[in-house]
Short mmCIF file of C-alpha atoms (C1' of nucleotides) in Angstrom, two decimals:
data_model
loop_
_atom_site.label_atom_id
_atom_site.label_comp_id
_atom_site.label_asym_id
_atom_site.label_seq_id
_atom_site.Cartn_x
_atom_site.Cartn_y
_atom_site.Cartn_z
CA MET A 1 34.58 0.12 0.54
CA ALA A 2 33.02 -2.86 -1.19
CA PRO A 3 29.35 -2.22 -0.40
CA THR A 4 28.60 -5.80 0.56
CA LYS A 5 28.79 -7.09 -2.98
CA ALA A 6 25.55 -8.52 -4.22
CA PRO A 7 25.24 -12.30 -4.46
CA ASP A 8 25.06 -13.94 -7.85
CA SER A 9 21.36 -14.08 -8.56
CA SER A 10 21.82 -16.44 -11.51
CA ARG A 11 22.73 -19.20 -9.11
CA ARG A 12 19.83 -18.51 -6.80
CA SER A 13 17.64 -21.41 -5.76
CA ASP A 14 14.12 -20.93 -7.01
CA ARG A 15 12.97 -23.73 -4.81
CA SER A 16 14.13 -21.94 -1.67
CA ARG A 17 12.65 -18.66 -2.85
CA ARG A 18 9.21 -20.18 -3.26
CA ALA A 19 9.41 -22.11 -0.02
CA ILE A 20 10.25 -18.89 1.81
CA HIS A 21 7.34 -17.07 0.19
CA ASP A 22 4.90 -19.78 1.16
CA ALA A 23 6.20 -20.07 4.69
CA ALA A 24 6.05 -16.32 5.22
CA LEU A 25 2.46 -16.04 4.05
CA ALA A 26 1.38 -19.07 6.02
CA LEU A 27 2.95 -17.83 9.23
CA VAL A 28 1.54 -14.34 8.93
CA THR A 29 -1.99 -15.63 8.57
CA GLU A 30 -1.52 -18.25 11.28
CA VAL A 31 0.21 -16.41 14.10
CA GLY A 32 0.10 -12.78 12.98
CA TYR A 33 2.80 -10.47 11.72
CA ARG A 34 4.31 -9.60 15.08
CA ARG A 35 5.02 -13.20 15.97
CA THR A 36 6.28 -14.39 12.64
CA THR A 37 10.05 -14.38 12.87
CA ILE A 38 12.79 -14.81 10.33
CA GLU A 39 13.87 -17.92 12.17
CA GLY A 40 10.35 -19.22 12.06
CA ILE A 41 10.09 -18.64 8.33
CA ALA A 42 13.44 -20.36 7.76
CA ALA A 43 12.46 -23.35 9.86
CA ARG A 44 9.08 -23.76 8.19
CA ALA A 45 10.62 -23.38 4.73
CA GLY A 46 13.40 -25.86 5.51
CA VAL A 47 15.92 -23.17 4.75
CA GLY A 48 18.93 -21.65 6.48
CA LYS A 49 18.46 -18.24 8.03
CA GLN A 50 21.32 -16.90 5.99
CA THR A 51 19.49 -17.70 2.80
CA ILE A 52 16.83 -15.24 3.83
CA TYR A 53 19.24 -12.59 5.02
CA ARG A 54 21.21 -12.96 1.79
CA TRP A 55 18.29 -11.99 -0.44
CA TRP A 56 16.06 -9.75 1.68
CA PRO A 57 16.82 -6.84 3.97
CA SER A 58 13.88 -7.29 6.34
CA LYS A 59 10.90 -9.37 7.29
CA ALA A 60 8.64 -6.84 5.62
CA ALA A 61 10.56 -7.16 2.35
CA VAL A 62 10.13 -10.92 2.39
CA LEU A 63 6.43 -10.55 2.92
CA MET A 64 6.15 -7.93 0.19
CA ASP A 65 7.76 -10.20 -2.39
CA ALA A 66 5.71 -13.14 -1.21
CA PHE A 67 2.55 -11.11 -1.52
CA LEU A 68 3.36 -9.87 -5.00
CA ASP A 69 4.18 -13.42 -6.01
CA LEU A 70 0.86 -14.61 -4.66
CA ALA A 71 -1.06 -11.88 -6.47
CA GLY A 72 0.80 -12.63 -9.68
CA ARG A 73 0.18 -16.36 -9.47
CA SER A 74 -3.53 -16.00 -8.66
CA ALA A 75 -3.93 -13.80 -11.73
CA GLU A 76 -2.25 -16.18 -14.14
CA GLY A 77 -4.77 -17.68 -16.49
CA ALA A 78 -7.14 -14.76 -15.99
CA GLY A 79 -5.25 -12.51 -18.36
CA SER A 80 -5.07 -12.85 -22.12
CA GLY A 81 -2.20 -15.28 -21.67
CA GLY A 82 0.73 -12.92 -21.52
CA GLU A 83 2.28 -11.43 -18.42
CA ALA A 84 -0.59 -10.73 -16.09
CA GLN A 85 0.18 -8.44 -13.17
CA SER A 86 -2.77 -8.78 -10.86
CA ASP A 87 -6.37 -9.72 -10.86
CA GLU A 88 -7.75 -6.37 -11.91
CA ALA A 89 -4.59 -5.08 -13.46
CA ALA A 90 -4.78 -7.77 -16.10
CA GLN A 91 -8.21 -6.87 -17.30
CA GLY A 92 -8.63 -3.23 -16.27
CA ILE A 93 -11.85 -1.59 -15.26
CA PRO A 94 -14.68 -2.40 -17.65
CA ASP A 95 -16.20 0.40 -19.68
CA THR A 96 -19.78 -0.40 -20.55
CA GLY A 97 -20.65 3.25 -20.79
CA ASP A 98 -22.39 3.15 -17.40
CA LEU A 99 -19.87 4.69 -15.03
CA VAL A 100 -21.80 3.96 -11.85
CA ALA A 101 -22.31 0.31 -12.71
CA ASP A 102 -18.69 -0.17 -13.73
CA LEU A 103 -17.37 1.37 -10.54
CA LYS A 104 -19.74 -0.61 -8.36
CA LEU A 105 -18.53 -3.78 -9.98
CA VAL A 106 -14.90 -2.98 -9.27
CA LEU A 107 -15.43 -1.65 -5.77
CA ARG A 108 -17.48 -4.70 -4.85
CA ALA A 109 -14.63 -6.86 -6.04
CA THR A 110 -12.24 -4.82 -3.92
CA VAL A 111 -14.50 -5.31 -0.91
CA ASP A 112 -14.42 -9.06 -1.51
CA GLU A 113 -10.64 -9.05 -1.73
CA LEU A 114 -10.28 -7.07 1.48
CA ASN A 115 -12.62 -9.47 3.25
CA ASP A 116 -10.82 -12.53 1.91
CA PRO A 117 -9.27 -14.23 4.96
CA VAL A 118 -6.28 -15.40 2.94
CA LEU A 119 -5.31 -11.93 1.81
CA GLU A 120 -6.36 -10.01 4.89
CA ALA A 121 -3.46 -10.69 7.23
CA PRO A 122 -0.61 -10.05 4.78
CA THR A 123 -2.29 -6.94 3.40
CA ARG A 124 -2.85 -5.50 6.85
CA ALA A 125 0.70 -6.29 7.87
CA LEU A 126 2.24 -4.66 4.83
CA THR A 127 0.00 -1.62 5.01
CA ALA A 128 0.72 -1.10 8.69
CA GLU A 129 4.42 -1.46 8.14
CA GLY A 130 4.31 1.02 5.30
CA ILE A 131 2.49 3.55 7.45
CA VAL A 132 5.34 3.64 9.92
CA ASP A 133 8.26 2.99 7.57
CA ALA A 134 8.20 5.62 4.84
CA LYS A 135 10.70 3.79 2.65
CA LEU A 136 8.76 0.57 2.68
CA GLY A 137 5.53 2.46 2.29
CA ALA A 138 6.80 4.09 -0.88
CA GLU A 139 7.70 0.70 -2.28
CA PHE A 140 4.33 -0.68 -1.32
CA VAL A 141 2.55 2.18 -3.06
CA HIS A 142 4.74 1.99 -6.13
CA ARG A 143 4.63 -1.77 -6.65
CA LEU A 144 1.13 -2.59 -5.48
CA LEU A 145 -1.13 0.42 -5.24
CA ASP A 146 -0.12 2.67 -8.11
CA PRO A 147 -0.74 0.07 -10.83
CA GLN A 148 -4.24 -0.43 -9.46
CA LEU A 149 -4.96 3.26 -9.18
CA ALA A 150 -3.79 3.89 -12.72
CA LEU A 151 -6.74 1.81 -13.90
CA TYR A 152 -9.14 4.15 -12.15
CA VAL A 153 -7.43 7.12 -13.77
CA THR A 154 -7.94 5.56 -17.19
CA ARG A 155 -11.58 4.80 -16.58
CA LEU A 156 -12.26 8.23 -15.10
CA ARG A 157 -10.63 9.99 -18.03
CA ALA A 158 -12.87 8.02 -20.37
CA ALA A 159 -15.82 9.12 -18.25
CA GLN A 160 -14.72 12.72 -18.62
CA GLU A 161 -14.64 12.38 -22.39
CA ALA A 162 -18.07 10.78 -22.30
CA GLY A 163 -19.36 13.71 -20.28
CA ASP A 164 -20.13 11.70 -17.14
CA VAL A 165 -17.53 13.61 -15.12
CA ARG A 166 -16.81 17.33 -15.14
CA ALA A 167 -13.82 18.37 -17.21
CA GLY A 168 -12.11 20.20 -14.35
CA VAL A 169 -11.97 17.17 -12.04
CA ASP A 170 -8.55 15.69 -11.33
CA PRO A 171 -8.84 11.90 -11.74
CA ARG A 172 -6.23 11.36 -9.03
CA ILE A 173 -8.50 13.09 -6.56
CA ALA A 174 -11.72 11.59 -7.86
CA LEU A 175 -10.25 8.14 -7.43
CA GLU A 176 -9.41 8.79 -3.80
CA LEU A 177 -13.01 9.83 -3.22
CA LEU A 178 -13.89 6.23 -4.11
CA ILE A 179 -11.02 4.28 -2.60
CA GLY A 180 -10.45 6.43 0.49
CA PRO A 181 -13.69 5.63 2.30
CA LEU A 182 -13.34 1.93 1.51
CA MET A 183 -9.83 1.72 2.84
CA HIS A 184 -10.69 3.89 5.83
CA ARG A 185 -13.45 1.57 6.94
CA TRP A 186 -11.38 -1.54 6.31
CA LEU A 187 -8.23 -0.31 8.00
CA LEU A 188 -9.90 1.14 11.09
CA ARG A 189 -12.74 -1.37 11.27
CA THR A 190 -15.23 1.34 12.15
CA LEU A 191 -18.12 -0.52 10.53
CA PRO A 192 -18.50 -3.67 8.42
CA LEU A 193 -17.30 -3.44 4.83
CA THR A 194 -20.10 -4.58 2.56
CA HIS A 195 -21.26 -4.41 -1.04
CA ALA A 196 -24.01 -2.06 0.03
CA TYR A 197 -21.42 0.32 1.40
CA ALA A 198 -19.42 0.21 -1.81
CA ASP A 199 -22.57 0.98 -3.78
CA GLU A 200 -23.42 3.98 -1.65
CA ILE A 201 -19.90 5.36 -1.92
CA VAL A 202 -20.08 5.13 -5.70
CA ASP A 203 -23.50 6.80 -5.76
CA TYR A 204 -22.40 9.71 -3.61
CA ALA A 205 -18.99 10.16 -5.20
CA VAL A 206 -20.17 10.04 -8.80
CA GLY A 207 -22.90 12.48 -7.86
CA GLY A 208 -20.23 14.90 -6.74
CA LEU A 209 -18.18 14.41 -9.88
CA ALA A 210 -20.96 14.66 -12.41
CA PRO A 211 -21.42 17.82 -14.47
CA ARG A 212 -23.47 20.54 -12.80
CA PRO A 213 -26.86 20.77 -14.45
CA MET B 1 -8.16 -17.93 40.98
CA ALA B 2 -7.14 -14.44 42.03
CA PRO B 3 -6.89 -12.79 38.61
CA THR B 4 -3.66 -10.90 39.24
CA LYS B 5 -5.30 -8.37 41.53
CA ALA B 6 -5.20 -4.84 40.23
CA PRO B 7 -2.83 -2.37 41.88
CA ASP B 8 -4.21 0.42 44.04
CA SER B 9 -4.60 3.32 41.65
CA SER B 10 -5.15 5.82 44.45
CA ARG B 11 -1.52 5.45 45.47
CA ARG B 12 -0.23 5.83 41.97
CA SER B 13 2.53 8.33 41.35
CA ASP B 14 1.38 11.03 39.01
CA ARG B 15 4.94 12.16 38.55
CA SER B 16 5.96 8.79 37.16
CA ARG B 17 2.91 8.59 34.99
CA ARG B 18 3.70 11.87 33.32
CA ALA B 19 7.39 11.10 32.99
CA ILE B 20 6.52 7.85 31.24
CA HIS B 21 4.13 9.62 28.89
CA ASP B 22 6.72 12.21 27.97
CA ALA B 23 9.49 9.67 27.50
CA ALA B 24 7.31 7.47 25.32
CA LEU B 25 6.28 10.32 23.03
CA ALA B 26 9.82 11.65 22.81
CA LEU B 27 11.31 8.28 21.95
CA VAL B 28 8.69 7.51 19.33
CA THR B 29 9.38 10.74 17.49
CA GLU B 30 13.14 10.41 17.90
CA VAL B 31 13.92 6.80 17.05
CA GLY B 32 10.60 5.54 15.68
CA TYR B 33 8.08 3.13 17.11
CA ARG B 34 9.91 -0.08 16.33
CA ARG B 35 13.00 0.94 18.21
CA THR B 36 11.34 2.44 21.24
CA THR B 37 11.50 -0.19 23.95
CA ILE B 38 9.91 -0.49 27.34
CA GLU B 39 13.36 -0.48 28.85
CA GLY B 40 14.23 2.63 26.91
CA ILE B 41 11.11 4.42 28.11
CA ALA B 42 11.82 3.41 31.69
CA ALA B 43 15.42 4.59 31.49
CA ARG B 44 14.52 7.91 29.88
CA ALA B 45 11.73 8.52 32.38
CA GLY B 46 13.93 7.62 35.34
CA VAL B 47 11.51 4.88 36.29
CA GLY B 48 11.67 1.19 37.04
CA LYS B 49 10.49 -1.19 34.35
CA GLN B 50 8.05 -2.72 36.76
CA THR B 51 6.29 0.60 37.18
CA ILE B 52 5.41 0.47 33.50
CA TYR B 53 4.44 -3.18 33.51
CA ARG B 54 2.31 -2.58 36.59
CA TRP B 55 0.05 -0.07 34.87
CA TRP B 56 0.17 -0.92 31.16
CA PRO B 57 -0.13 -4.21 29.31
CA SER B 58 1.91 -3.21 26.27
CA LYS B 59 4.05 -0.59 24.62
CA ALA B 60 1.11 0.41 22.45
CA ALA B 61 -1.08 0.97 25.50
CA VAL B 62 1.51 3.29 27.01
CA LEU B 63 1.66 5.29 23.83
CA MET B 64 -2.11 5.44 23.55
CA ASP B 65 -2.47 6.93 27.04
CA ALA B 66 0.42 9.28 26.41
CA PHE B 67 -1.18 10.45 23.21
CA LEU B 68 -4.58 11.00 24.78
CA ASP B 69 -2.90 12.90 27.58
CA LEU B 70 -1.09 15.07 25.06
CA ALA B 71 -4.28 15.75 23.13
CA GLY B 72 -6.11 16.58 26.32
CA ARG B 73 -3.42 18.94 27.56
CA SER B 74 -3.08 20.77 24.26
CA ALA B 75 -6.83 21.39 24.29
CA GLU B 76 -6.92 22.85 27.80
CA GLY B 77 -7.62 26.55 27.70
CA ALA B 78 -9.28 26.20 24.33
CA GLY B 79 -12.51 24.87 25.77
CA SER B 80 -15.04 26.86 27.74
CA GLY B 81 -13.11 26.08 30.90
CA GLY B 82 -14.65 22.81 31.88
CA GLU B 83 -13.50 19.38 30.87
CA ALA B 84 -12.22 19.79 27.33
CA GLN B 85 -11.58 16.56 25.47
CA SER B 86 -9.70 17.56 22.38
CA ASP B 87 -9.11 20.50 20.15
CA GLU B 88 -12.16 20.05 17.99
CA ALA B 89 -14.11 17.95 20.41
CA ALA B 90 -14.29 20.85 22.83
CA GLN B 91 -15.79 23.28 20.40
CA GLY B 92 -17.43 21.07 17.80
CA ILE B 93 -17.75 21.85 14.13
CA PRO B 94 -18.96 25.40 13.54
CA ASP B 95 -22.34 25.94 11.98
CA THR B 96 -22.42 29.21 10.12
CA GLY B 97 -25.07 27.95 7.75
CA ASP B 98 -22.49 27.49 4.99
CA LEU B 99 -21.78 23.76 5.02
CA VAL B 100 -18.95 23.87 2.50
CA ALA B 101 -17.11 26.62 4.33
CA ASP B 102 -17.55 24.94 7.71
CA LEU B 103 -16.25 21.61 6.46
CA LYS B 104 -13.28 23.18 4.71
CA LEU B 105 -12.33 24.90 7.93
CA VAL B 106 -12.37 21.67 9.87
CA LEU B 107 -10.69 19.55 7.23
CA ARG B 108 -7.94 22.12 6.83
CA ALA B 109 -7.37 21.96 10.57
CA THR B 110 -7.19 18.19 10.34
CA VAL B 111 -4.64 18.47 7.55
CA ASP B 112 -2.54 20.75 9.74
CA GLU B 113 -2.73 18.30 12.62
CA LEU B 114 -1.72 15.38 10.44
CA ASN B 115 1.23 17.37 9.11
CA ASP B 116 2.31 18.47 12.59
CA PRO B 117 5.69 16.81 13.20
CA VAL B 118 4.99 16.45 16.91
CA LEU B 119 1.80 14.49 16.38
CA GLU B 120 2.78 12.60 13.26
CA ALA B 121 4.95 9.83 14.66
CA PRO B 122 2.70 8.81 17.55
CA THR B 123 -0.41 8.96 15.39
CA ARG B 124 1.15 6.81 12.69
CA ALA B 125 2.44 4.34 15.27
CA LEU B 126 -0.94 3.95 16.95
CA THR B 127 -2.84 3.71 13.70
CA ALA B 128 -0.48 1.10 12.31
CA GLU B 129 -0.66 -0.93 15.49
CA GLY B 130 -4.43 -0.77 15.43
CA ILE B 131 -4.54 -2.00 11.86
CA VAL B 132 -2.80 -5.22 12.81
CA ASP B 133 -4.11 -5.65 16.35
CA ALA B 134 -7.90 -5.65 16.23
CA LYS B 135 -8.29 -5.24 19.97
CA LEU B 136 -6.07 -2.21 20.14
CA GLY B 137 -7.64 -0.85 16.98
CA ALA B 138 -11.07 -0.99 18.56
CA GLU B 139 -9.81 0.93 21.55
CA PHE B 140 -8.15 3.47 19.30
CA VAL B 141 -11.35 3.99 17.35
CA HIS B 142 -13.47 4.16 20.46
CA ARG B 143 -11.32 6.55 22.47
CA LEU B 144 -9.90 8.77 19.76
CA LEU B 145 -11.76 8.53 16.49
CA ASP B 146 -15.40 8.07 17.43
CA PRO B 147 -15.64 11.26 19.50
CA GLN B 148 -14.29 13.21 16.54
CA LEU B 149 -16.56 11.53 14.05
CA ALA B 150 -19.59 12.18 16.22
CA LEU B 151 -19.05 15.89 15.59
CA TYR B 152 -19.36 15.34 11.88
CA VAL B 153 -22.54 13.39 12.37
CA THR B 154 -24.01 16.29 14.33
CA ARG B 155 -23.05 18.86 11.76
CA LEU B 156 -24.26 16.74 8.87
CA ARG B 157 -27.61 16.15 10.53
CA ALA B 158 -28.01 19.89 10.92
CA ALA B 159 -27.17 20.22 7.23
CA GLN B 160 -29.90 17.71 6.44
CA GLU B 161 -32.45 19.73 8.37
CA ALA B 162 -31.29 22.88 6.58
CA GLY B 163 -31.77 21.15 3.25
CA ASP B 164 -28.09 21.17 2.26
CA VAL B 165 -27.89 17.38 2.30
CA ARG B 166 -30.41 14.88 0.99
CA ALA B 167 -32.66 13.33 3.60
CA GLY B 168 -31.78 9.75 2.67
CA VAL B 169 -28.04 10.14 3.23
CA ASP B 170 -26.53 8.27 6.17
CA PRO B 171 -24.27 10.73 8.03
CA ARG B 172 -21.90 7.91 8.99
CA ILE B 173 -21.25 7.27 5.33
CA ALA B 174 -21.18 10.92 4.30
CA LEU B 175 -18.53 11.58 6.91
CA GLU B 176 -16.30 8.84 5.55
CA LEU B 177 -16.57 10.42 2.12
CA LEU B 178 -14.79 13.40 3.67
CA ILE B 179 -12.37 11.76 6.08
CA GLY B 180 -11.55 8.69 4.03
CA PRO B 181 -9.65 10.39 1.21
CA LEU B 182 -7.73 12.55 3.66
CA MET B 183 -6.62 9.61 5.77
CA HIS B 184 -5.90 7.53 2.70
CA ARG B 185 -3.50 10.10 1.31
CA TRP B 186 -1.87 10.71 4.66
CA LEU B 187 -1.48 7.06 5.62
CA LEU B 188 -0.16 5.85 2.28
CA ARG B 189 1.68 9.04 1.35
CA THR B 190 0.50 8.81 -2.24
CA LEU B 191 0.59 12.59 -2.71
CA PRO B 192 1.16 15.61 -0.45
CA LEU B 193 -1.65 16.47 1.94
CA THR B 194 -2.57 20.13 1.46
CA HIS B 195 -5.32 22.62 2.17
CA ALA B 196 -6.09 22.68 -1.53
CA TYR B 197 -6.71 18.95 -1.44
CA ALA B 198 -9.01 19.27 1.56
CA ASP B 199 -10.97 21.96 -0.26
CA GLU B 200 -11.42 19.83 -3.34
CA ILE B 201 -12.56 16.86 -1.32
CA VAL B 202 -15.20 18.99 0.38
CA ASP B 203 -16.36 20.42 -2.95
CA TYR B 204 -16.74 17.02 -4.56
CA ALA B 205 -18.23 15.29 -1.55
CA VAL B 206 -20.79 17.92 -0.72
CA GLY B 207 -21.75 18.00 -4.39
CA GLY B 208 -22.57 14.32 -4.11
CA LEU B 209 -24.56 14.75 -0.94
CA ALA B 210 -26.60 17.76 -1.98
CA PRO B 211 -30.25 17.35 -2.97
CA ARG B 212 -30.86 16.42 -6.57
CA PRO B 213 -32.20 19.39 -8.45
"C1'" DC C 1 -1.22 14.82 69.29
"C1'" DC C 2 2.34 11.60 68.14
"C1'" DC C 3 4.63 7.76 66.83
"C1'" DG C 4 5.19 2.95 65.35
"C1'" DC C 5 3.67 -0.33 61.99
"C1'" DG C 6 2.10 -2.73 57.97
"C1'" DA C 7 0.80 -2.16 53.10
"C1'" DG C 8 2.05 -1.01 48.70
"C1'" DC C 9 4.15 1.80 45.07
"C1'" DC C 10 8.68 3.23 43.68
"C1'" DG C 11 13.53 2.89 41.41
"C1'" DA C 12 16.72 -0.44 40.48
"C1'" DT C 13 18.47 -4.57 38.93
"C1'" DA C 14 19.18 -9.74 38.29
"C1'" DC C 15 17.21 -13.43 35.82
"C1'" DG C 16 15.85 -16.75 32.03
"C1'" DT C 17 13.83 -16.66 27.37
"C1'" DA C 18 13.28 -15.16 22.66
"C1'" DT C 19 14.72 -13.03 18.52
"C1'" DC C 20 17.87 -10.62 16.14
"C1'" DG C 21 21.60 -10.40 12.53
"C1'" DT C 22 26.37 -12.21 11.83
"C1'" DC C 23 29.57 -15.83 11.35
"C1'" DT C 24 31.30 -20.60 10.64
"C1'" DT C 25 31.09 -25.23 8.87
"C1'" DG C 26 30.35 -28.96 5.64
"C1'" DC C 27 28.17 -30.21 1.56
"C1'" DA C 28 26.50 -30.31 -3.06
"C1'" DA C 29 25.21 -27.93 -7.23
"C1'" DG C 30 27.01 -25.43 -11.06
"C1'" DC D 1 36.97 -24.72 -7.71
"C1'" DT D 2 33.69 -21.40 -6.91
"C1'" DT D 3 29.51 -20.23 -4.60
"C1'" DG D 4 24.94 -20.81 -2.86
"C1'" DC D 5 22.86 -23.72 0.50
"C1'" DA D 6 21.19 -25.98 5.30
"C1'" DA D 7 22.37 -26.01 9.86
"C1'" DG D 8 23.36 -23.88 13.86
"C1'" DA D 9 26.75 -21.44 17.28
"C1'" DC D 10 27.30 -16.84 18.78
"C1'" DG D 11 26.99 -12.03 21.06
"C1'" DA D 12 23.70 -8.45 21.48
"C1'" DT D 13 19.25 -6.70 22.81
"C1'" DA D 14 14.64 -6.59 24.58
"C1'" DC D 15 11.26 -9.07 26.66
"C1'" DG D 16 8.42 -9.93 30.96
"C1'" DT D 17 9.02 -11.60 35.88
"C1'" DA D 18 10.85 -11.51 40.42
"C1'" DT D 19 13.04 -9.31 44.24
"C1'" DC D 20 15.29 -5.88 46.92
"C1'" DG D 21 15.58 -1.77 49.92
"C1'" DG D 22 13.59 2.90 50.26
"C1'" DC D 23 9.91 5.85 50.72
"C1'" DT D 24 5.13 7.44 51.62
"C1'" DC D 25 0.89 6.71 52.95
"C1'" DG D 26 -3.24 5.39 56.45
"C1'" DC D 27 -4.33 3.65 60.90
"C1'" DG D 28 -4.53 2.72 65.65
"C1'" DG D 29 -2.40 2.66 70.43
"C1'" DG D 30 -0.52 5.62 73.70
#
DNA sequence: CCCGCGAGCCGATACGTATCGTCTTGCAAG
DNA sequence: CTTGCAAGACGATACGTATCGGCTCGCGGG
């Protein structure tokens, strides 16, 4: 009956947790997701296998936590000092009044992140895993993607109030018009992902969202 | 030196090939990609393991051929009688002169395909594998995606000549404005993928591509 | 025309390796 | 003294390779 009672997290070793995160990220970028094994992570982290199995249900879960930890750490110091969440999440999308310029700025930054060799392998691995595993995918979307997308919703709503976007447009759909093409090209590698591409997407998309004359 | 000489394909058993295709597709939809094994496929198909290893380099390659075979078979009879390639590939995108209506028709059909439970599991598995494995991804794009996308390019060029799309627009980018959001929502399961969504995407995208007044 | 023969794919299965997830053992931190 | 921890033994799969007869071809001598 006892549903495998949870271990006492207050006694958990932070040192081991971090070592496991680092080892997981390093292995994924070095040998790829398929060939990173739990045993390999444990060995590299100087940790017993059981310590991993005690705290995480799967290899993907380890990588997800490691990735979130990485994103959180790289954002520290960029925020106003409090609890930053992620690079963009901490500061939001700028609102200079020029919607096109603001979006280009953010989408260019997204392009740079996607092309960053350090982030590429873990991001691809998690995305791919989420595509096949609905449960993990939901967690990925909820913990990583949704917070980012919420920023677009905010900025697009402001644009609607400013009259740059038609009132009837659903921000959730407008946002996908921007992000979708970027992700599509990155995921499927159909063509190179460049700043110029991001700019064109913004130009076309905003054109379709603007009020009819 | 002899680079593992290729087997004689003229003596290949078509019966085994088809049995392997069917078993692979069935297992992927039944137990998921991760838990379909080469041994499982061989057992289900009533085939020796070596027969699979002789003709395919990996589990993903088996599934890719099986999927292409499935797509090809389901399109037979729909084409003009000759060598049909795929449902849409055989007939192309209609050109009634109404760009919005034509695109909605095709994107709705794509939505239906993506929501088809028979096609969903193999498509997700192949896409996910291609995201992580660049070599396989390139093959996936080349054999499956590019032929489909070429149809959009054709239709969009016609729209440019008809004056429905600005002359400066690159069809390869315009097409991603349509397909990208659809794939993004389907892959990441952010929100349900419906006909209404396809319609809105077409409305917004075409609005952004149309000539400036 | 016919039959024997070698080549090669086929189903089947044994083999050694790798990874999995669980379980056990001491040890040291709390 | 309780419990997480490092280390690793353990059975269970799945991997990819190597053979083994059995069967079906194509070919060439009779």
